[in-house]
XYZ file of C-alpha atoms in Angstrom:
634
model
C 114.662 190.437 89.873
C 112.072 187.729 89.678
C 110.695 187.107 85.524
C 107.203 188.559 86.515
C 108.846 191.626 87.495
C 111.479 190.881 84.163
C 108.274 191.132 82.323
C 106.614 194.178 84.086
C 109.377 196.423 83.204
C 109.506 194.946 79.896
C 105.701 196.097 79.856
C 107.020 199.286 80.704
C 109.789 199.825 78.669
C 107.399 198.657 75.921
C 104.976 201.478 76.662
C 107.293 203.726 76.940
C 108.283 204.558 73.001
C 104.465 203.101 72.164
C 105.112 199.584 71.072
C 103.242 197.710 74.197
C 100.602 194.910 72.640
C 96.844 196.022 72.666
C 93.811 194.189 71.641
C 93.588 193.555 68.145
C 90.302 194.048 66.759
C 88.809 195.147 63.114
C 88.542 198.521 62.224
C 85.209 199.841 63.592
C 85.950 197.614 67.188
C 87.874 198.276 70.162
C 88.447 196.765 72.733
C 89.049 198.331 75.887
C 90.330 197.518 79.857
C 87.231 197.671 81.947
C 88.691 196.580 85.195
C 92.184 194.830 86.951
C 92.064 192.177 89.049
C 95.758 192.231 90.139
C 97.181 188.616 90.731
C 94.095 185.969 90.455
C 93.082 183.078 87.932
C 89.812 184.883 86.686
C 87.169 181.336 85.513
C 84.489 183.320 84.174
C 81.963 185.984 84.037
C 78.305 186.349 84.402
C 75.995 189.420 84.352
C 73.320 190.253 86.875
C 69.860 191.846 85.302
C 70.984 195.679 84.427
C 74.719 194.998 83.966
C 76.384 194.251 86.691
C 79.325 191.740 86.274
C 79.995 188.646 88.329
C 83.992 187.402 88.078
C 85.034 184.100 89.368
C 88.964 183.183 90.423
C 89.897 179.944 90.543
C 90.900 179.692 93.861
C 87.060 180.410 94.830
C 86.600 184.114 95.144
C 83.587 186.064 93.525
C 84.079 189.711 91.923
C 80.880 192.332 91.516
C 81.973 194.816 88.961
C 79.451 197.805 89.445
C 79.587 200.981 88.799
C 82.914 201.129 87.201
C 84.391 199.548 89.896
C 85.878 195.849 91.186
C 83.820 194.645 94.428
C 84.440 191.524 96.629
C 81.238 189.864 96.663
C 82.200 186.368 98.993
C 84.158 183.569 98.857
C 83.852 180.084 98.624
C 84.999 178.061 101.060
C 86.621 174.363 100.147
C 87.870 174.600 96.970
C 90.124 172.312 95.721
C 92.477 173.849 92.563
C 94.814 171.531 92.018
C 95.018 170.941 88.302
C 92.290 172.396 86.490
C 89.981 172.242 89.108
C 88.674 174.517 90.985
C 85.344 177.428 90.650
C 84.959 176.670 86.983
C 82.001 178.411 86.234
C 78.725 181.105 87.663
C 75.141 181.643 86.162
C 72.476 184.324 87.836
C 68.875 183.337 88.217
C 66.543 184.995 85.691
C 64.422 185.885 88.560
C 68.027 187.171 90.503
C 66.711 190.620 90.987
C 64.010 188.569 92.610
C 65.354 186.439 94.779
C 68.897 187.275 94.691
C 70.329 183.466 93.688
C 73.831 182.623 91.805
C 74.688 178.816 90.831
C 78.559 178.286 90.999
C 80.289 174.437 89.230
C 83.399 173.858 91.553
C 85.465 171.220 92.487
C 84.947 170.849 96.522
C 88.032 169.719 98.885
C 86.207 166.405 99.386
C 86.776 165.059 96.094
C 83.925 165.936 94.283
C 82.684 168.028 91.449
C 78.801 170.331 93.077
C 76.387 172.676 91.609
C 75.472 174.843 94.509
C 73.279 177.815 95.102
C 74.799 181.336 97.304
C 72.402 183.627 97.599
C 73.221 187.436 97.538
C 71.258 190.252 99.867
C 71.089 194.012 99.304
C 70.271 195.940 95.890
C 69.192 193.074 93.748
C 67.708 195.166 91.367
C 69.576 198.056 91.171
C 71.769 197.978 87.579
C 74.843 199.975 89.024
C 74.754 199.805 93.168
C 77.685 197.437 94.437
C 75.518 196.846 97.659
C 75.531 193.579 97.631
C 77.181 190.461 99.431
C 76.814 186.671 99.169
C 77.334 184.333 102.563
C 79.022 180.926 101.885
C 76.238 180.118 104.928
C 73.138 180.334 102.016
C 74.855 177.226 100.495
C 72.181 175.138 98.994
C 74.033 172.523 97.548
C 71.901 171.433 94.052
C 73.652 168.568 92.420
C 76.807 166.521 93.834
C 78.925 164.417 93.885
C 80.440 164.436 90.249
C 83.380 162.458 89.738
C 86.271 164.029 90.351
C 88.777 161.180 90.325
C 91.667 162.848 87.624
C 92.835 166.838 88.012
C 91.661 167.236 84.320
C 88.744 167.472 81.911
C 86.175 169.190 84.493
C 84.476 171.169 81.524
C 82.342 173.443 82.552
C 79.933 175.637 82.198
C 76.339 176.407 83.994
C 73.944 178.307 82.204
C 70.360 179.213 81.703
C 68.452 178.795 79.122
C 65.740 180.776 78.073
C 63.518 177.870 79.460
C 64.608 178.694 82.001
C 66.075 175.138 82.878
C 69.528 175.462 84.109
C 72.257 173.656 81.933
C 75.420 172.315 82.774
C 78.464 170.646 80.400
C 81.163 168.342 82.599
C 84.260 166.775 81.405
C 85.200 163.165 81.179
C 87.005 163.269 84.044
C 90.626 161.329 83.010
C 87.458 157.884 81.768
C 86.961 158.342 78.051
C 84.795 155.018 77.280
C 82.962 156.370 80.597
C 80.982 158.809 78.403
C 79.421 156.733 76.622
C 77.190 155.486 79.587
C 74.705 158.104 80.155
C 74.682 156.880 83.682
C 78.570 156.976 84.662
C 78.355 161.300 85.299
C 81.003 161.899 83.095
C 81.537 163.815 79.442
C 77.927 164.934 79.399
C 75.409 167.685 78.951
C 72.883 167.896 81.596
C 69.385 169.988 81.636
C 67.949 170.624 85.237
C 64.889 172.428 86.517
C 66.226 173.982 89.693
C 62.321 176.375 90.608
C 61.534 173.126 92.465
C 64.112 174.028 95.194
C 63.546 175.176 98.851
C 65.144 178.423 99.206
C 66.119 177.595 102.523
C 70.274 176.747 103.120
C 70.937 172.804 102.644
C 73.961 170.663 102.593
C 71.960 167.646 101.448
C 71.355 167.479 97.636
C 68.076 167.048 96.896
C 66.917 163.412 94.560
C 66.867 164.171 90.677
C 63.128 163.564 90.266
C 63.212 167.078 91.803
C 65.434 168.887 89.197
C 63.970 166.690 86.213
C 61.487 168.598 83.855
C 59.759 166.620 82.742
C 60.594 166.461 79.386
C 64.482 165.441 79.057
C 65.410 162.644 76.962
C 65.235 160.136 79.973
C 62.831 161.719 81.978
C 61.653 159.340 84.658
C 64.376 157.661 85.215
C 64.638 158.694 88.644
C 68.659 158.755 88.399
C 70.850 160.691 86.873
C 70.522 159.702 84.021
C 67.123 161.615 84.064
C 69.039 164.784 83.929
C 70.452 164.125 80.608
C 70.069 165.198 77.271
C 74.123 165.049 75.308
C 76.669 162.787 76.388
C 79.823 161.806 74.016
C 81.687 164.474 75.001
C 85.131 165.295 76.353
C 86.069 168.684 77.699
C 83.048 171.106 76.857
C 84.782 173.737 79.482
C 82.656 176.994 77.836
C 78.753 175.952 76.881
C 77.130 179.316 75.043
C 72.782 179.407 74.729
C 71.153 181.267 71.949
C 69.217 183.463 73.487
C 66.806 183.542 70.787
C 66.375 179.482 69.617
C 67.498 178.046 72.613
C 70.327 175.836 70.831
C 73.131 174.769 73.243
C 76.869 175.428 70.927
C 79.311 173.357 73.148
C 83.458 174.334 72.493
C 84.875 170.530 73.474
C 88.634 170.567 73.807
C 90.407 167.741 71.573
C 93.164 165.532 72.288
C 95.965 165.930 69.776
C 93.616 165.787 66.848
C 90.814 168.073 66.674
C 88.902 170.737 68.389
C 85.194 170.747 67.643
C 82.260 173.098 68.103
C 79.263 170.839 68.823
C 75.335 172.220 68.455
C 72.251 170.551 70.440
C 69.523 171.811 68.697
C 66.634 172.586 70.997
C 63.086 171.656 70.373
C 59.490 172.583 71.968
C 58.857 169.366 74.004
C 60.399 166.072 74.410
C 64.336 166.637 73.460
C 66.608 164.249 71.907
C 69.504 162.126 73.719
C 72.724 163.186 71.499
C 75.620 161.691 71.839
C 78.425 163.710 70.773
C 80.770 160.480 69.735
C 84.060 160.660 72.165
C 86.172 159.085 71.870
C 84.735 156.806 68.998
C 85.337 159.666 67.292
C 87.253 163.367 68.110
C 85.703 165.892 65.316
C 85.132 164.548 62.549
C 88.386 161.701 62.220
C 88.434 158.684 64.492
C 89.127 158.957 68.113
C 91.873 157.528 69.878
C 89.712 154.908 71.774
C 87.447 152.166 70.722
C 86.183 150.812 74.497
C 86.161 147.526 73.191
C 82.188 147.449 71.610
C 81.064 148.280 68.094
C 80.676 151.762 67.141
C 77.879 153.249 68.660
C 75.498 154.284 65.580
C 73.737 157.796 65.550
C 76.350 160.212 66.890
C 76.512 163.491 65.848
C 79.236 165.283 63.585
C 80.040 168.621 65.196
C 79.357 172.120 63.101
C 82.906 173.591 62.950
C 86.725 171.501 63.107
C 89.887 173.215 63.818
C 93.306 170.784 64.044
C 94.946 170.592 66.663
C 98.225 173.272 66.055
C 96.231 175.441 64.966
C 93.930 175.101 67.571
C 95.066 174.176 71.267
C 92.143 174.176 73.696
C 89.358 175.725 72.019
C 85.739 177.333 74.012
C 82.480 178.658 72.903
C 81.849 182.109 72.805
C 77.997 183.932 72.515
C 75.869 183.598 69.404
C 75.544 187.286 68.314
C 72.317 188.530 68.842
C 71.432 192.237 68.399
C 69.060 192.989 70.847
C 68.271 197.035 70.774
C 71.295 197.524 72.876
C 73.702 200.323 73.394
C 76.677 198.329 71.759
C 74.885 196.263 69.065
C 77.358 195.448 66.619
C 74.447 195.695 63.502
C 73.104 193.041 61.030
C 76.451 192.111 59.368
C 76.717 190.081 62.699
C 73.347 188.778 63.651
C 73.512 184.991 63.974
C 77.333 184.519 64.412
C 78.817 182.496 66.450
C 82.172 183.778 68.113
C 84.448 181.454 69.590
C 88.365 181.776 70.861
C 91.620 179.226 71.949
C 92.857 179.453 75.477
C 96.297 179.164 74.231
C 96.243 180.982 70.688
C 94.819 184.227 72.276
C 92.358 185.163 69.479
C 88.938 184.982 68.694
C 87.465 183.803 65.136
C 83.159 183.426 64.146
C 81.604 181.123 61.795
C 77.962 181.693 60.074
C 75.185 179.444 59.055
C 74.296 179.580 55.838
C 71.609 178.883 55.803
C 71.467 175.006 54.799
C 73.049 174.103 58.323
C 76.689 174.634 56.894
C 78.877 176.528 59.160
C 82.064 178.917 58.015
C 84.112 181.872 58.473
C 82.432 184.580 56.872
C 84.118 187.354 54.609
C 86.501 189.182 56.614
C 85.600 192.565 58.584
C 87.226 195.652 57.664
C 90.555 195.859 59.795
C 90.276 192.492 60.776
C 93.788 191.408 62.043
C 94.421 188.458 59.737
C 91.505 186.242 57.339
C 90.362 184.296 59.807
C 91.128 186.007 63.090
C 88.293 188.445 63.824
C 90.516 189.294 67.176
C 94.070 188.517 68.513
C 96.443 189.235 71.781
C 93.233 187.843 73.687
C 95.490 184.473 75.651
C 94.352 183.102 78.010
C 90.650 184.280 78.391
C 88.458 182.399 80.216
C 84.715 183.386 78.757
C 83.745 184.652 75.311
C 80.081 186.243 76.856
C 78.088 188.943 74.867
C 76.696 191.715 77.667
C 73.175 193.199 78.481
C 75.375 196.283 76.097
C 75.347 194.232 73.748
C 79.411 193.690 73.604
C 81.529 190.767 74.198
C 83.223 191.097 77.457
C 85.798 188.686 78.398
C 88.128 187.755 81.585
C 91.465 187.654 81.264
C 94.288 186.478 83.373
C 97.582 187.619 83.459
C 100.361 187.330 80.322
C 103.827 188.515 79.489
C 102.611 191.819 78.245
C 99.602 192.012 80.497
C 100.852 191.481 83.845
C 97.284 191.773 85.700
C 94.220 189.508 84.948
C 91.423 191.543 83.425
C 88.295 192.507 82.822
C 88.128 193.215 79.335
C 84.715 193.980 76.477
C 85.067 194.521 72.895
C 82.167 197.635 71.224
C 82.160 199.292 68.381
C 83.514 203.059 67.912
C 82.396 205.925 66.263
C 78.501 204.729 66.746
C 75.958 208.203 66.654
C 75.589 209.408 69.887
C 72.458 209.333 70.922
C 70.440 209.595 73.888
C 67.222 207.696 75.205
C 63.879 208.977 77.495
C 60.877 207.254 79.583
C 58.899 210.176 78.074
C 55.453 208.556 79.893
C 54.694 205.559 81.958
C 56.786 205.641 85.139
C 55.528 205.778 87.999
C 52.951 203.630 87.803
C 51.534 201.062 90.068
C 49.120 198.285 89.679
C 48.423 195.379 91.590
C 50.243 191.628 91.001
C 49.185 189.198 87.873
C 47.388 192.171 86.544
C 48.704 194.604 83.238
C 49.700 198.173 84.465
C 47.486 200.453 82.704
C 49.553 202.095 80.507
C 52.174 201.564 78.092
C 55.694 203.352 78.989
C 56.617 205.425 76.223
C 60.501 206.104 75.443
C 61.980 208.296 73.374
C 65.369 208.347 71.187
C 66.872 211.555 69.412
C 70.404 212.794 68.605
C 72.891 214.743 69.707
C 71.229 217.641 68.157
C 68.031 216.330 70.257
C 66.066 215.622 67.162
C 63.607 212.626 67.198
C 65.777 209.245 65.578
C 63.267 207.482 62.976
C 63.699 203.326 62.640
C 66.673 203.127 65.774
C 66.462 200.101 68.030
C 65.371 200.174 71.892
C 65.904 197.270 73.877
C 64.123 196.707 77.231
C 65.021 194.657 79.814
C 63.190 194.531 83.276
C 64.250 194.164 86.418
C 62.173 193.154 89.784
C 58.553 192.141 90.152
C 57.253 192.628 86.278
C 57.558 191.146 82.974
C 57.426 192.259 79.222
C 54.077 191.709 77.012
C 55.412 191.412 73.657
C 59.030 191.639 72.218
C 62.156 193.032 73.425
C 63.132 194.881 70.820
C 61.402 198.076 69.063
C 61.549 200.799 66.418
C 61.106 203.910 66.986
C 58.613 206.218 64.506
C 58.791 209.188 62.355
C 58.210 211.180 66.544
C 61.389 208.689 67.723
C 59.229 207.218 70.189
C 58.030 203.653 71.442
C 55.855 202.163 73.123
C 56.097 199.007 75.494
C 53.810 197.096 78.266
C 54.033 195.264 81.486
C 52.462 192.680 83.362
C 53.520 193.259 87.460
C 54.473 189.185 88.302
C 52.011 187.514 91.184
C 54.426 189.141 94.137
C 54.624 192.333 95.338
C 57.707 195.088 95.096
C 59.747 197.391 92.578
C 60.008 197.247 89.409
C 62.107 199.314 86.258
C 61.671 198.731 82.995
C 65.533 199.636 81.785
C 65.124 201.009 78.146
C 68.471 201.149 75.647
C 69.392 202.168 71.966
C 72.951 201.827 70.181
C 74.712 204.823 70.452
C 72.598 205.313 73.714
C 75.962 205.337 76.597
C 73.128 204.793 79.332
C 69.804 203.514 79.699
C 66.627 205.372 80.568
C 65.212 203.689 83.667
C 61.160 204.208 84.866
C 60.030 202.712 88.030
C 57.226 200.786 88.343
C 55.258 199.355 91.796
C 52.902 195.660 91.716
C 50.846 195.938 95.183
C 49.710 193.397 97.040
C 47.846 191.301 99.807
C 49.163 188.501 101.224
C 47.948 186.691 104.373
C 50.355 183.836 106.096
C 48.736 181.597 108.886
C 49.912 179.702 111.703
C 47.236 177.759 113.925
C 47.087 180.698 116.998
C 47.535 183.146 114.326
C 46.765 185.189 110.970
C 48.975 187.733 109.694
C 47.705 190.511 107.034
C 49.908 192.061 104.605
C 49.484 194.885 102.496
C 53.026 195.601 100.090
C 52.184 199.206 98.556
C 53.631 202.448 97.306
C 51.883 206.163 96.363
C 54.003 209.422 95.556
C 52.021 211.224 98.458
C 53.601 213.052 101.142
C 51.974 212.132 103.801
C 52.136 208.949 102.194
C 48.691 207.999 104.070
C 46.925 205.292 102.473
C 43.403 204.644 103.969
C 42.419 200.466 103.717
C 39.450 198.504 104.663
C 39.684 194.708 104.653
C 37.580 192.480 103.738
C 37.330 188.447 105.082
C 35.227 185.990 103.679
C 34.610 181.844 105.004
C 33.696 180.374 101.390
C 32.666 182.174 97.940
C 30.732 185.157 97.607
C 28.714 187.156 94.609
C 30.584 189.782 93.681
C 29.854 193.036 94.117
C 29.691 196.077 92.014
C 31.258 199.683 93.718
C 32.499 202.919 92.251
C 36.041 201.951 93.553
C 35.919 198.466 91.757
C 34.137 195.146 92.027
C 35.072 193.093 94.900
C 35.014 189.929 95.042
C 35.428 189.110 99.146
C 31.923 190.865 99.410
C 31.741 192.760 102.535
C 27.948 192.429 102.884
C 27.471 188.838 102.140
C 26.620 186.160 104.259
C 29.637 184.873 106.799
C 32.007 188.281 105.251
C 33.214 190.845 107.989
C 35.454 193.885 107.365
C 38.465 193.107 109.673
C 40.416 197.071 109.673
C 38.507 200.183 108.859
C 39.958 203.623 108.416
C 37.782 204.683 105.930
C 35.459 205.314 108.296
C 32.485 203.211 106.093
C 32.518 200.396 108.469
C 32.341 202.633 111.576
C 36.738 202.292 112.241
C 36.783 198.730 113.323
C 39.818 196.981 113.890
C 40.256 194.041 115.547
C 44.195 194.119 115.577
C 43.523 197.434 117.338
C 45.976 199.051 114.951
C 43.234 200.448 112.545
C 44.043 200.421 109.085
C 46.166 203.225 108.014
C 49.064 202.746 105.705
C 52.280 204.428 105.275
C 51.573 203.150 102.438
C 52.182 198.910 103.132
C 49.760 197.609 106.045
C 51.038 194.783 108.675
C 47.927 193.554 111.119
C 48.151 190.340 113.268
C 45.183 188.248 114.817
C 45.444 186.115 117.005
C 43.282 183.250 116.610
C 41.327 180.684 119.016
C 42.708 176.799 118.854
C 40.711 175.444 115.999
C 38.567 177.932 115.806
C 37.935 177.698 112.181
C 40.766 174.991 111.576
C 39.342 173.328 108.582
C 38.161 176.171 106.763
C 39.459 178.106 103.597
C 38.901 182.406 103.518
C 39.343 184.613 101.515
C 40.548 188.361 101.783
C 40.652 191.614 99.451
C 41.476 194.949 100.731
C 40.398 198.220 98.491
C 42.410 201.593 99.625
C 41.678 204.876 98.923
C 45.072 207.038 98.438
C 45.211 210.917 98.368
C 46.600 211.113 95.054
C 45.588 208.538 92.510
C 42.396 207.850 94.197
C 40.635 203.936 94.858
C 41.900 200.983 94.458
C 41.036 196.832 94.686
C 43.848 194.886 95.636
C 44.002 190.656 94.557
C 41.956 188.461 96.483
C 44.380 186.396 98.702
C 43.619 182.808 99.543
C 44.461 181.629 103.181
C 43.786 178.035 104.648
C 43.275 176.807 108.698
C-alpha cells in the first residue's frame, strides 16, 4: 500500500468515528468544500463577473467552477514546473463579460517568466453557465521574458486594481542584490495598462511604452523601469488590492528571520517609487546582504511582521470590504486584512487602528486561538474575497485532505431573505445613454415582509455600468433603486442584485442598441444591433447618410442629427414608407430586430470624405426610437 493510500485509509477511519480533521473557524462561520479536484496542485483562483471561479494548477491547466460543478476551461502549453515554477497566477479583465480576456503569469519552458493574455469564448455574461472555453491559440504575449535563472522565488500575483491597471509582483529569482536595480526585472511590483493592446493573438511582446500607464514613478523611461512602482521585494508570492482605495498589500516571504506584509499606498496622479528594503532588510531587522554599497535611503517599513517559525511562508489575503453581498461578514470585519501561512495552515487578520498601526483585533467568539482566526488550511495557495462576500481559497492535497479542493468560509445562520427586481428590467436604450428608468429591487424576509435598512449590492455584466455607488440601503418599504448607463457598445447587459442572507442574486436583463459602420475602399457595412420583446420581432427602419454636417431636425419621434432633408444627405434604407421604401442594398430595412446591410462602392467615389449615419426605427411595442450617430471615413 502506498503512503497516500495509508493516509486516505487513516482519514476514512477517523471519519467513521467522527474525529476527522475539519476546518476550524469562529463559531459564527462555517468552512465548506465547494468542489474537489483530485491529485492536482492548485496555485491561484480568480472570479469572473457574476461569481464563476477560475482555478489554475501548477502544470498549466485552468478549471472553471460554475453551476456548483468543476469544468475544464483549457490548458497552457510549454509550462515549466521544476521547483517553484509553474502557472502561478490568473486574473480576469474588468471587461471580461464583454471581451473574454484572462491574464496569466507563468514560467515558460523556454526558460523565462511571462504574462500572457488568452481569450475565452462562450457565455461571457452568464453568471452560472459552464459554456466557456479557452484556446491556447488565442494567446497574446503581454510581458516577457522575465528572468528565470533559479527554480525559486518567482513571486507572483497578477491582479487588476480599481484603476483598471494590471499589477504583478515578481520575485528576486535567487538574485537578492538585483532587486535594488530598477532595471533588473527582479523583486519588484509592476503596474501596466493593457487596455491598448490589440485583441488579436501574438507571440511578440509589445514595447514597454505600450504598457506604460503614463503616471508611474518612472513613466517615460521607455524601458522596463517605466512599469515599476516598487522594488526591494524577496518573494512576494501573494498580493491583493483594496477595491476601494487601490492600496496594495503584499505578503513577502522571508528567509530565516522575518515574514512581512508590506503596503503600497495608492494615490491618484503621479505614483511614488517605493523601496521595501530587501536584501538590506528582512522585515524590520537587518537583512542577510549588504550588496557592497551604502544602504539605500527611504526604505519603507512593512505594516506587520512575523518571526520565522511562527510563520514560514506568508501570503496576503483580502482586505475585507462589505459590499452588500449574500455572505457579507458584517461591520466587525470591515477593513480587516486577512493573511495565511503556507506551511502553518492558519488564517489571521490585522486591522489599522486609524493611525497607521496594524495589529490583531480582539478574537472572535469561538476563534481557534487568540491570533488564529481559522486553522487546518495548510498548502492553501490563495485566500480571496469572492463576489458573494465569503473568503474563498484553494488547497493542495495533504494528509487529512486527500484531494485538492476549492473551499470558502462564510457566515452561518444568516437571516433568510429574498431579493427581487420589481421594476426596470427589459429596458432597451442606445449606446452611451442612460436607461430611462431606474431599476427597483425589493428585499423581503422569510415571511415575505419588507426588510428596511438592508444592504443591497449591485454588479453589472455586459454593455452597461452603474451610475453611483455599488451598494445601497433599502427604505422602509424594503426597496432600493439604482441607475444604469449603456456603454459605448451594443449588446446584452445584466444587473445582478445581492443582499446578505439571500442565497441567490436577482437578475435584470437590459440591452444597449447601437448603429456601427465599417468600411473598406470598396464596401460599406451598416449594422444595427437591437432587441425587442415583440413577437414577431420585426422592426422597421430608415437609415440616413450625410456627407459633412447637417442642422438637427426636430421630429415627433426625436431629434435627428443626420437630417434626411439636408443637402448632402440621402436615405439609403427605408421600410417605413416615409421615403418611398428606398433600398440601396436591395434587401429592405425590416430588422429581426437587428439589421445588417452591405453596400459596394466604386473605388475612389467618396475617398477622403467623412460621413455620418443614423437610423430611426419603429418597435411594435415601444414605438419610435432614434439610434446613435455613427461616423465613417473613406
